[in-house]
PDB file of C-alpha atoms in Angstrom:
ATOM      1  CA  MET A   2     -17.563 -44.077  51.113  1.00 54.00           C
ATOM      2  CA  GLN A   3     -20.003 -46.972  50.784  1.00 58.00           C
ATOM      3  CA  PRO A   4     -21.232 -47.905  47.302  1.00 56.00           C
ATOM      4  CA  THR A   5     -24.889 -47.240  46.744  1.00 58.00           C
ATOM      5  CA  HIS A   6     -27.310 -49.690  45.205  1.00 58.00           C
ATOM      6  CA  ARG A   7     -27.047 -47.898  41.859  1.00 60.00           C
ATOM      7  CA  SER A   8     -23.253 -47.936  41.659  1.00 60.00           C
ATOM      8  CA  SER A   9     -23.026 -51.630  42.525  1.00 63.00           C
ATOM      9  CA  ARG A  10     -25.401 -52.462  39.649  1.00 64.00           C
ATOM     10  CA  LEU A  11     -22.788 -51.246  37.181  1.00 65.00           C
ATOM     11  CA  LEU A  12     -20.452 -54.048  38.225  1.00 70.00           C
ATOM     12  CA  LEU A  13     -22.909 -56.879  37.574  1.00 77.00           C
ATOM     13  CA  PRO A  14     -22.296 -59.125  34.546  1.00 80.00           C
ATOM     14  CA  VAL A  15     -24.447 -58.489  31.509  1.00 88.00           C
ATOM     15  CA  ASN A  16     -27.047 -60.943  30.246  1.00 92.00           C
ATOM     16  CA  MET A  17     -25.618 -62.694  27.169  1.00 94.00           C
ATOM     17  CA  GLY A  18     -28.978 -62.459  25.440  1.00 95.00           C
ATOM     18  CA  PHE A  19     -28.656 -58.686  25.520  1.00 96.00           C
ATOM     19  CA  VAL A  20     -25.128 -58.874  24.099  1.00 96.00           C
ATOM     20  CA  PHE A  21     -26.322 -61.184  21.313  1.00 96.00           C
ATOM     21  CA  LEU A  22     -29.289 -58.921  20.531  1.00 97.00           C
ATOM     22  CA  SER A  23     -27.106 -55.807  20.366  1.00 97.00           C
ATOM     23  CA  LEU A  24     -24.685 -57.547  17.973  1.00 96.00           C
ATOM     24  CA  ILE A  25     -27.578 -58.694  15.758  1.00 96.00           C
ATOM     25  CA  ILE A  26     -28.964 -55.138  15.640  1.00 97.00           C
ATOM     26  CA  ALA A  27     -25.496 -53.812  14.752  1.00 96.00           C
ATOM     27  CA  LEU A  28     -25.236 -56.371  11.942  1.00 95.00           C
ATOM     28  CA  GLY A  29     -28.639 -55.302  10.682  1.00 94.00           C
ATOM     29  CA  LEU A  30     -27.569 -51.664  10.654  1.00 93.00           C
ATOM     30  CA  ASN A  31     -24.441 -52.625   8.687  1.00 91.00           C
ATOM     31  CA  PHE A  32     -26.504 -54.291   5.969  1.00 89.00           C
ATOM     32  CA  ILE A  33     -28.712 -51.276   5.208  1.00 88.00           C
ATOM     33  CA  PRO A  34     -27.881 -50.056   1.694  1.00 84.00           C
ATOM     34  CA  ILE A  35     -26.585 -46.496   1.957  1.00 81.00           C
ATOM     35  CA  GLY A  36     -25.697 -45.655  -1.658  1.00 77.00           C
ATOM     36  CA  ARG A  37     -22.999 -43.017  -1.966  1.00 80.00           C
ATOM     37  CA  PHE A  38     -23.189 -41.716   1.597  1.00 80.00           C
ATOM     38  CA  HIS A  39     -19.861 -42.853   3.101  1.00 79.00           C
ATOM     39  CA  ALA A  40     -20.047 -41.214   6.537  1.00 84.00           C
ATOM     40  CA  ILE A  41     -21.738 -44.239   8.163  1.00 86.00           C
ATOM     41  CA  PRO A  42     -19.565 -46.016  10.767  1.00 90.00           C
ATOM     42  CA  ASP A  43     -19.130 -49.771  10.994  1.00 92.00           C
ATOM     43  CA  PHE A  44     -21.717 -50.448  13.688  1.00 95.00           C
ATOM     44  CA  THR A  45     -20.617 -54.051  14.157  1.00 96.00           C
ATOM     45  CA  ALA A  46     -17.070 -52.932  14.916  1.00 96.00           C
ATOM     46  CA  LEU A  47     -18.290 -50.291  17.373  1.00 97.00           C
ATOM     47  CA  VAL A  48     -20.556 -52.669  19.292  1.00 97.00           C
ATOM     48  CA  LEU A  49     -17.931 -55.420  19.222  1.00 97.00           C
ATOM     49  CA  ALA A  50     -15.283 -53.075  20.626  1.00 96.00           C
ATOM     50  CA  PHE A  51     -17.645 -51.971  23.389  1.00 95.00           C
ATOM     51  CA  TRP A  52     -18.463 -55.538  24.459  1.00 95.00           C
ATOM     52  CA  CYS A  53     -14.801 -56.581  24.264  1.00 94.00           C
ATOM     53  CA  VAL A  54     -13.963 -53.810  26.730  1.00 93.00           C
ATOM     54  CA  ARG A  55     -17.027 -54.308  28.961  1.00 91.00           C
ATOM     55  CA  GLU A  56     -17.071 -58.143  29.016  1.00 90.00           C
ATOM     56  CA  PRO A  57     -13.607 -59.317  27.888  1.00 88.00           C
ATOM     57  CA  HIS A  58     -14.066 -62.869  29.202  1.00 89.00           C
ATOM     58  CA  ARG A  59     -17.335 -63.415  27.332  1.00 90.00           C
ATOM     59  CA  VAL A  60     -16.891 -61.568  24.042  1.00 92.00           C
ATOM     60  CA  GLY A  61     -13.509 -61.871  22.407  1.00 92.00           C
ATOM     61  CA  MET A  62     -11.611 -62.847  19.311  1.00 95.00           C
ATOM     62  CA  GLY A  63     -13.733 -65.919  18.578  1.00 95.00           C
ATOM     63  CA  ALA A  64     -16.914 -63.882  18.367  1.00 95.00           C
ATOM     64  CA  ALA A  65     -15.063 -61.265  16.340  1.00 96.00           C
ATOM     65  CA  PHE A  66     -13.903 -63.868  13.835  1.00 97.00           C
ATOM     66  CA  LEU A  67     -17.401 -65.326  13.407  1.00 96.00           C
ATOM     67  CA  LEU A  68     -18.930 -61.885  12.945  1.00 96.00           C
ATOM     68  CA  GLY A  69     -16.216 -60.966  10.459  1.00 96.00           C
ATOM     69  CA  VAL A  70     -16.746 -64.084   8.348  1.00 96.00           C
ATOM     70  CA  PHE A  71     -20.487 -63.411   8.328  1.00 95.00           C
ATOM     71  CA  VAL A  72     -19.962 -59.796   7.230  1.00 95.00           C
ATOM     72  CA  ASP A  73     -17.504 -60.952   4.539  1.00 95.00           C
ATOM     73  CA  THR A  74     -19.998 -63.399   3.061  1.00 94.00           C
ATOM     74  CA  VAL A  75     -22.920 -60.951   3.084  1.00 92.00           C
ATOM     75  CA  HIS A  76     -20.951 -58.029   1.625  1.00 89.00           C
ATOM     76  CA  GLY A  77     -19.143 -60.204  -0.899  1.00 89.00           C
ATOM     77  CA  ALA A  78     -15.781 -58.913   0.288  1.00 88.00           C
ATOM     78  CA  VAL A  79     -12.506 -60.786   0.167  1.00 93.00           C
ATOM     79  CA  MET A  80     -12.881 -63.704   2.563  1.00 93.00           C
ATOM     80  CA  GLY A  81     -11.183 -62.796   5.810  1.00 92.00           C
ATOM     81  CA  GLN A  82     -10.999 -59.045   5.258  1.00 95.00           C
ATOM     82  CA  HIS A  83     -13.518 -58.096   7.941  1.00 95.00           C
ATOM     83  CA  ALA A  84     -12.668 -61.165  10.024  1.00 96.00           C
ATOM     84  CA  THR A  85      -9.034 -60.097  10.326  1.00 97.00           C
ATOM     85  CA  ALA A  86      -9.979 -56.498  11.080  1.00 97.00           C
ATOM     86  CA  TYR A  87     -12.489 -57.541  13.757  1.00 97.00           C
ATOM     87  CA  VAL A  88     -10.030 -59.970  15.378  1.00 97.00           C
ATOM     88  CA  LEU A  89      -7.373 -57.245  15.565  1.00 97.00           C
ATOM     89  CA  LEU A  90      -9.982 -54.855  16.977  1.00 97.00           C
ATOM     90  CA  ALA A  91     -11.030 -57.408  19.610  1.00 96.00           C
ATOM     91  CA  TRP A  92      -7.403 -58.032  20.531  1.00 95.00           C
ATOM     92  CA  ALA A  93      -6.690 -54.294  20.917  1.00 95.00           C
ATOM     93  CA  ALA A  94      -9.891 -53.718  22.887  1.00 94.00           C
ATOM     94  CA  GLY A  95      -9.205 -56.703  25.136  1.00 90.00           C
ATOM     95  CA  THR A  96      -5.637 -55.562  25.724  1.00 90.00           C
ATOM     96  CA  ASN A  97      -6.797 -52.089  26.713  1.00 88.00           C
ATOM     97  CA  ALA A  98      -9.849 -53.267  28.673  1.00 82.00           C
ATOM     98  CA  ARG A  99      -8.091 -53.117  32.036  1.00 78.00           C
ATOM     99  CA  ARG A 100      -6.988 -49.503  31.633  1.00 75.00           C
TER     100      ARG A 100
END
């Protein structure tokens, strides 16, 4: 069975500008004050996990660490709390990316 034009487009690498824009939007969604409503997911972690699986050679633990430090400083959390969690997430997503 020959691949069609549509199916071969799925295998093309993604523009890094689009990856950067999606991570910036996810950060913006994380910084919206929500009050007492705790059912909001960590959008940065979700988008980071997706890009670590989709583009493991371009988005990895370095990007996860930088995003985590930025989230730590904006939220006023313990320095390294989100950075460590995002690095572990990127490692797990990168490990399972080939499955």
